[in-house]
Amino acid sequence: MSTVVGGVFTSHVPAIGAAIAKGLQNDPYWKPFFDGFPPVQRWLQQVKPNVAVVFYNDHGLNFFLDKMPTFAVGAAARYENADEGWGLPLFKPFEGAADLSWHIIEQMVESEFDPTTCQSMLVDHSLAIPFELCWPEAETWPVKIVPIAVNTVQHPLPSPARCLALGRAVGRALDSWAGNEKIVVMGTGGLSHQLDGERAGFINTPYDLFCLDNLATDPDALVKQSSLDIIEQAGSQGVELLNWIAARGALTGQVEELSRNYHVPISNTAAATVLLENKALVAA
Ligand code: DHB
Ligand code: FE
């Protein structure tokens, strides 16, 4: 039987990719951020998941404003990284867990979600940078992936409650998967940030801490507001929190926070990293 071993939640700021390429992990600006990762890396090395289900948002690389699925699931055998304009080095390609993708898609539809299915798909910094942070020494990625893109970019955005319900539907699909995989769930983006407009540089630490304090124990507390409310609280890109909410929903067991890091700012972002362990609930 497959098991969902836990969740990794992290910011995906493109400048992190440039810092890695330049070896700046111990630079005083970057160190407080990179210091959040050794516990995550050690846990991944111990637990050795072999599949990652990644909730992220595409930033105009694979989907542009003319075609914007609310939820899209990759069902490819392989995914190439590409750079939508940050000048980043290209990251290693990703092997897809296409059989698990189709199981998730079927179960999502069964749960009355209607995703766009993508048998070819490029993945941007939002998926690749978390992998570089989690497995910095890997020559090839030790996990196959199922990418799940959430629209956090163009209105109308899905509601936070809908994203949590989507994650829970994915979690049920993972729990019913007959394979033997060890599955890690990932949620990328956030926390509070706004890249442009009058509030460019906006960060809201009290709201970020509210999200961090409730992620493991009471994710429903994060979905009482609308996505527009989250934009007001966390900035127009801070609504990438929807990816975290969906990923948290996919952890259906007893969830324990193993590590947390929060550092302000990294580029324009309140950068956070959280590791949650998921213990299967044993029926009484
Ligand atoms: C930044 C953050 C993001 O989430 C992103 O996609 C691009 C840039 C930033 O803070 O620079
Ligand atoms: Fe982003």
Short mmCIF file of C-alpha atoms and ligand atoms in Angstrom, two decimals:
data_model
loop_
_atom_site.label_atom_id
_atom_site.label_comp_id
_atom_site.label_asym_id
_atom_site.label_seq_id
_atom_site.Cartn_x
_atom_site.Cartn_y
_atom_site.Cartn_z
CA MET A 1 0.00 0.00 0.00
CA SER A 2 1.21 3.53 -0.70
CA THR A 3 1.66 6.01 2.15
CA VAL A 4 1.54 9.78 2.25
CA VAL A 5 4.51 10.49 4.49
CA GLY A 6 4.19 14.24 4.90
CA GLY A 7 4.23 17.68 3.38
CA VAL A 8 6.89 20.24 2.54
CA PHE A 9 5.73 23.85 2.22
CA THR A 10 8.09 26.52 0.92
CA SER A 11 8.41 29.84 -0.87
CA HIS A 12 9.61 29.66 -4.47
CA VAL A 13 11.15 33.14 -5.04
CA PRO A 14 13.15 33.00 -8.33
CA ALA A 15 16.12 34.83 -6.75
CA ILE A 16 16.66 31.67 -4.63
CA GLY A 17 17.58 29.87 -7.87
CA ALA A 18 20.12 32.57 -8.72
CA ALA A 19 21.54 32.39 -5.16
CA ILE A 20 21.96 28.60 -5.48
CA ALA A 21 23.66 29.00 -8.88
CA LYS A 22 26.11 31.48 -7.31
CA GLY A 23 26.68 29.37 -4.15
CA LEU A 24 25.40 32.12 -1.83
CA GLN A 25 23.79 29.79 0.74
CA ASN A 26 26.06 31.10 3.55
CA ASP A 27 25.91 34.74 2.52
CA PRO A 28 24.46 36.81 5.43
CA TYR A 29 21.44 37.81 3.34
CA TRP A 30 20.59 34.24 2.33
CA LYS A 31 21.73 32.12 5.29
CA PRO A 32 18.63 32.68 7.50
CA PHE A 33 16.48 31.36 4.65
CA PHE A 34 18.65 28.38 3.65
CA ASP A 35 19.00 27.44 7.35
CA GLY A 36 15.37 26.29 7.22
CA PHE A 37 16.23 23.39 4.91
CA PRO A 38 18.65 20.97 6.66
CA PRO A 39 15.83 19.46 8.81
CA VAL A 40 13.71 19.03 5.66
CA GLN A 41 16.62 17.52 3.71
CA ARG A 42 17.49 15.10 6.56
CA TRP A 43 13.86 14.00 6.88
CA LEU A 44 13.61 13.40 3.12
CA GLN A 45 16.84 11.37 3.22
CA GLN A 46 15.52 9.26 6.10
CA VAL A 47 11.97 8.74 4.88
CA LYS A 48 12.93 8.46 1.18
CA PRO A 49 9.68 9.30 -0.59
CA ASN A 50 9.70 8.29 -4.26
CA VAL A 51 6.79 10.40 -5.52
CA ALA A 52 6.02 14.10 -4.96
CA VAL A 53 2.55 15.54 -5.56
CA VAL A 54 3.26 19.24 -6.02
CA PHE A 55 0.66 22.00 -5.66
CA TYR A 56 2.09 25.12 -7.28
CA ASN A 57 1.09 27.95 -9.59
CA ASP A 58 2.25 28.54 -13.12
CA HIS A 59 3.56 32.09 -13.71
CA GLY A 60 2.77 32.55 -17.40
CA LEU A 61 5.08 29.82 -18.71
CA ASN A 62 2.77 26.93 -19.46
CA PHE A 63 -0.53 28.83 -19.19
CA PHE A 64 -0.87 32.47 -20.13
CA LEU A 65 -3.69 34.91 -19.47
CA ASP A 66 -5.54 33.78 -22.61
CA LYS A 67 -5.95 30.23 -21.25
CA MET A 68 -6.03 29.84 -17.50
CA PRO A 69 -7.29 26.61 -15.96
CA THR A 70 -8.45 26.93 -12.36
CA PHE A 71 -6.94 23.53 -11.55
CA ALA A 72 -4.64 21.61 -13.93
CA VAL A 73 -3.04 18.22 -13.35
CA GLY A 74 0.03 17.03 -15.23
CA ALA A 75 -0.20 13.51 -16.64
CA ALA A 76 3.08 13.38 -18.57
CA ALA A 77 5.95 10.91 -18.42
CA ARG A 78 8.45 13.78 -18.26
CA TYR A 79 8.43 17.52 -17.54
CA GLU A 80 11.05 20.02 -18.65
CA ASN A 81 11.79 23.14 -16.67
CA ALA A 82 11.83 26.44 -18.55
CA ASP A 83 12.37 30.03 -17.47
CA GLU A 84 9.54 32.45 -18.13
CA GLY A 85 11.88 35.43 -17.98
CA TRP A 86 13.91 35.59 -14.74
CA GLY A 87 17.24 34.71 -16.37
CA LEU A 88 17.54 31.59 -14.21
CA PRO A 89 19.67 28.58 -15.12
CA LEU A 90 17.60 25.63 -16.33
CA PHE A 91 16.92 22.98 -13.71
CA LYS A 92 17.02 19.22 -14.24
CA PRO A 93 14.03 17.59 -15.97
CA PHE A 94 11.43 15.74 -13.88
CA GLU A 95 10.13 12.22 -14.38
CA GLY A 96 6.33 12.02 -14.17
CA ALA A 97 4.28 9.46 -12.21
CA ALA A 98 1.71 9.35 -15.02
CA ASP A 99 -0.19 6.32 -13.70
CA LEU A 100 -0.74 8.05 -10.35
CA SER A 101 -1.68 11.28 -12.19
CA TRP A 102 -4.51 9.49 -13.97
CA HIS A 103 -5.72 7.90 -10.75
CA ILE A 104 -5.77 11.36 -9.10
CA ILE A 105 -7.59 12.88 -12.10
CA GLU A 106 -10.21 10.11 -12.09
CA GLN A 107 -10.77 10.47 -8.35
CA MET A 108 -10.92 14.27 -8.60
CA VAL A 109 -13.66 14.02 -11.21
CA GLU A 110 -15.40 11.42 -9.04
CA SER A 111 -15.28 14.06 -6.24
CA GLU A 112 -16.86 16.59 -8.66
CA PHE A 113 -13.71 18.58 -9.41
CA ASP A 114 -13.10 19.10 -13.14
CA PRO A 115 -9.39 19.63 -13.74
CA THR A 116 -7.63 20.39 -17.01
CA THR A 117 -5.50 17.34 -17.84
CA CYS A 118 -2.07 18.06 -19.30
CA GLN A 119 -0.23 15.28 -21.10
CA SER A 120 2.51 17.74 -21.96
CA MET A 121 3.48 20.52 -19.59
CA LEU A 122 6.42 22.78 -18.83
CA VAL A 123 7.17 23.57 -15.19
CA ASP A 124 8.53 26.91 -13.96
CA HIS A 125 10.56 28.17 -10.95
CA SER A 126 7.59 27.55 -8.71
CA LEU A 127 8.09 23.80 -9.02
CA ALA A 128 11.84 23.58 -9.72
CA ILE A 129 13.24 25.80 -6.94
CA PRO A 130 11.63 23.84 -4.08
CA PHE A 131 13.23 20.68 -5.52
CA GLU A 132 16.68 22.32 -5.55
CA LEU A 133 16.11 23.32 -1.92
CA CYS A 134 14.93 19.86 -0.82
CA TRP A 135 17.46 17.73 -2.70
CA PRO A 136 20.47 20.04 -3.26
CA GLU A 137 22.94 17.21 -3.97
CA ALA A 138 20.75 15.14 -6.31
CA GLU A 139 22.15 14.32 -9.74
CA THR A 140 18.70 13.21 -10.79
CA TRP A 141 15.54 13.82 -8.75
CA PRO A 142 14.83 10.94 -6.36
CA VAL A 143 11.06 11.38 -6.80
CA LYS A 144 8.68 11.17 -9.73
CA ILE A 145 6.16 13.99 -9.79
CA VAL A 146 2.49 14.77 -10.16
CA PRO A 147 2.23 18.54 -10.75
CA ILE A 148 -1.07 20.19 -9.78
CA ALA A 149 -1.31 23.83 -10.85
CA VAL A 150 -3.73 26.13 -9.00
CA ASN A 151 -4.73 29.44 -10.55
CA THR A 152 -3.43 32.10 -8.15
CA VAL A 153 -2.75 34.52 -10.99
CA GLN A 154 -5.85 35.64 -12.86
CA HIS A 155 -9.29 36.46 -11.45
CA PRO A 156 -11.58 34.80 -10.67
CA LEU A 157 -9.41 32.76 -8.32
CA PRO A 158 -10.71 29.60 -6.64
CA SER A 159 -11.83 30.13 -3.06
CA PRO A 160 -9.60 28.98 -0.19
CA ALA A 161 -12.34 26.54 0.91
CA ARG A 162 -12.45 25.08 -2.61
CA CYS A 163 -8.65 24.64 -2.58
CA LEU A 164 -8.77 22.85 0.77
CA ALA A 165 -11.56 20.61 -0.55
CA LEU A 166 -9.52 19.93 -3.70
CA GLY A 167 -6.53 18.95 -1.58
CA ARG A 168 -8.72 16.65 0.52
CA ALA A 169 -10.04 15.01 -2.67
CA VAL A 170 -6.43 14.46 -3.78
CA GLY A 171 -5.61 13.10 -0.32
CA ARG A 172 -8.45 10.57 -0.58
CA ALA A 173 -7.18 9.60 -4.04
CA LEU A 174 -3.69 9.04 -2.63
CA ASP A 175 -5.06 6.98 0.26
CA SER A 176 -6.91 4.76 -2.23
CA TRP A 177 -3.95 4.27 -4.58
CA ALA A 178 -2.95 0.61 -4.77
CA GLY A 179 0.74 1.23 -5.52
CA ASN A 180 3.62 0.90 -3.06
CA GLU A 181 4.93 4.43 -3.30
CA LYS A 182 5.95 6.70 -0.46
CA ILE A 183 4.38 10.00 -1.39
CA VAL A 184 5.40 13.46 -0.21
CA VAL A 185 3.08 16.39 -0.83
CA MET A 186 4.50 19.83 -1.60
CA GLY A 187 2.92 23.29 -1.52
CA THR A 188 4.93 26.16 -2.98
CA GLY A 189 4.71 29.96 -2.92
CA GLY A 190 3.93 32.65 -0.36
CA LEU A 191 3.84 33.72 2.29
CA SER A 192 2.81 37.39 2.16
CA HIS A 193 4.17 39.27 -0.83
CA GLN A 194 3.16 41.76 -3.48
CA LEU A 195 5.41 42.37 -6.45
CA ASP A 196 3.86 45.41 -8.06
CA GLY A 197 1.29 48.19 -7.75
CA GLU A 198 0.86 50.66 -4.90
CA ARG A 199 1.54 48.03 -2.24
CA ALA A 200 4.68 46.56 -3.89
CA GLY A 201 6.84 45.15 -1.11
CA PHE A 202 3.84 44.63 1.20
CA ILE A 203 4.43 42.01 3.91
CA ASN A 204 2.06 41.11 6.77
CA THR A 205 3.90 39.14 9.45
CA PRO A 206 0.95 38.80 11.89
CA TYR A 207 -1.14 37.22 9.11
CA ASP A 208 1.75 34.93 8.06
CA LEU A 209 2.16 33.76 11.66
CA PHE A 210 -1.58 33.11 11.90
CA CYS A 211 -1.28 30.87 8.79
CA LEU A 212 1.82 29.10 10.09
CA ASP A 213 0.25 28.53 13.52
CA ASN A 214 -2.87 26.94 12.03
CA LEU A 215 -1.48 25.03 9.05
CA ALA A 216 -0.88 21.76 10.88
CA THR A 217 -3.58 21.84 13.54
CA ASP A 218 -6.55 23.73 12.08
CA PRO A 219 -6.33 24.31 8.30
CA ASP A 220 -10.04 25.17 8.26
CA ALA A 221 -9.11 28.40 10.07
CA LEU A 222 -7.26 29.46 6.89
CA VAL A 223 -10.28 29.11 4.62
CA LYS A 224 -12.90 31.18 6.42
CA GLN A 225 -12.10 34.15 4.14
CA SER A 226 -12.39 34.68 0.38
CA SER A 227 -9.36 34.79 -1.94
CA LEU A 228 -9.88 38.56 -2.25
CA ASP A 229 -9.66 38.80 1.55
CA ILE A 230 -6.38 36.84 1.42
CA ILE A 231 -5.07 39.27 -1.20
CA GLU A 232 -5.91 42.12 1.16
CA GLN A 233 -4.16 40.37 4.05
CA ALA A 234 -1.19 38.83 2.23
CA GLY A 235 -0.69 40.80 -1.01
CA SER A 236 -1.61 39.95 -4.60
CA GLN A 237 1.03 37.23 -4.84
CA GLY A 238 0.63 36.20 -1.20
CA VAL A 239 -2.52 34.45 -2.40
CA GLU A 240 -0.14 31.69 -3.51
CA LEU A 241 -1.09 30.53 -0.02
CA LEU A 242 -3.85 28.68 -1.91
CA ASN A 243 -1.16 26.17 -2.99
CA TRP A 244 -0.25 25.56 0.66
CA ILE A 245 -3.92 25.18 1.62
CA ALA A 246 -4.50 22.58 -1.13
CA ALA A 247 -1.33 20.69 -0.19
CA ARG A 248 -2.32 20.67 3.50
CA GLY A 249 -5.69 19.22 2.52
CA ALA A 250 -3.95 16.25 0.91
CA LEU A 251 -2.56 15.18 4.32
CA THR A 252 -5.45 13.16 5.67
CA GLY A 253 -3.79 11.58 8.71
CA GLN A 254 -2.52 12.84 12.04
CA VAL A 255 -0.32 15.78 11.16
CA GLU A 256 2.62 16.97 13.22
CA GLU A 257 4.87 19.97 12.55
CA LEU A 258 8.50 18.80 12.50
CA SER A 259 10.18 22.06 11.49
CA ARG A 260 9.37 25.65 10.61
CA ASN A 261 11.39 28.62 9.38
CA TYR A 262 10.15 32.17 8.72
CA HIS A 263 12.38 34.93 7.44
CA VAL A 264 11.58 38.44 6.17
CA PRO A 265 12.32 39.48 3.51
CA ILE A 266 13.72 37.31 0.74
CA SER A 267 13.39 39.47 -2.34
CA ASN A 268 9.85 40.87 -1.93
CA THR A 269 8.58 37.90 0.02
CA ALA A 270 8.04 36.79 3.59
CA ALA A 271 9.75 33.45 3.04
CA ALA A 272 8.63 30.41 4.98
CA THR A 273 9.48 26.71 5.09
CA VAL A 274 7.43 24.13 6.98
CA LEU A 275 7.75 20.35 7.27
CA LEU A 276 4.67 18.39 8.37
CA GLU A 277 4.70 14.67 9.05
CA ASN A 278 1.54 12.71 8.23
CA LYS A 279 0.75 9.62 10.30
CA ALA A 280 -1.99 7.42 8.91
CA LEU A 281 -5.06 7.30 11.14
CA VAL A 282 -5.58 3.75 12.38
CA ALA A 283 -9.25 2.79 12.43
CA ALA A 284 -10.44 2.04 15.97
C1 DHB B 1 9.03 36.76 -6.15
C2 DHB B 1 8.13 35.90 -5.51
C3 DHB B 1 7.37 35.00 -6.25
O1 DHB B 1 6.46 34.14 -5.69
C4 DHB B 1 7.52 34.92 -7.62
O2 DHB B 1 6.82 33.98 -8.30
C5 DHB B 1 8.39 35.78 -8.27
C6 DHB B 1 9.14 36.70 -7.54
C7 DHB B 1 9.87 37.71 -5.38
O3 DHB B 1 9.66 37.92 -4.15
O4 DHB B 1 10.82 38.25 -5.96
FE FE B 2 5.32 33.10 -7.23
#
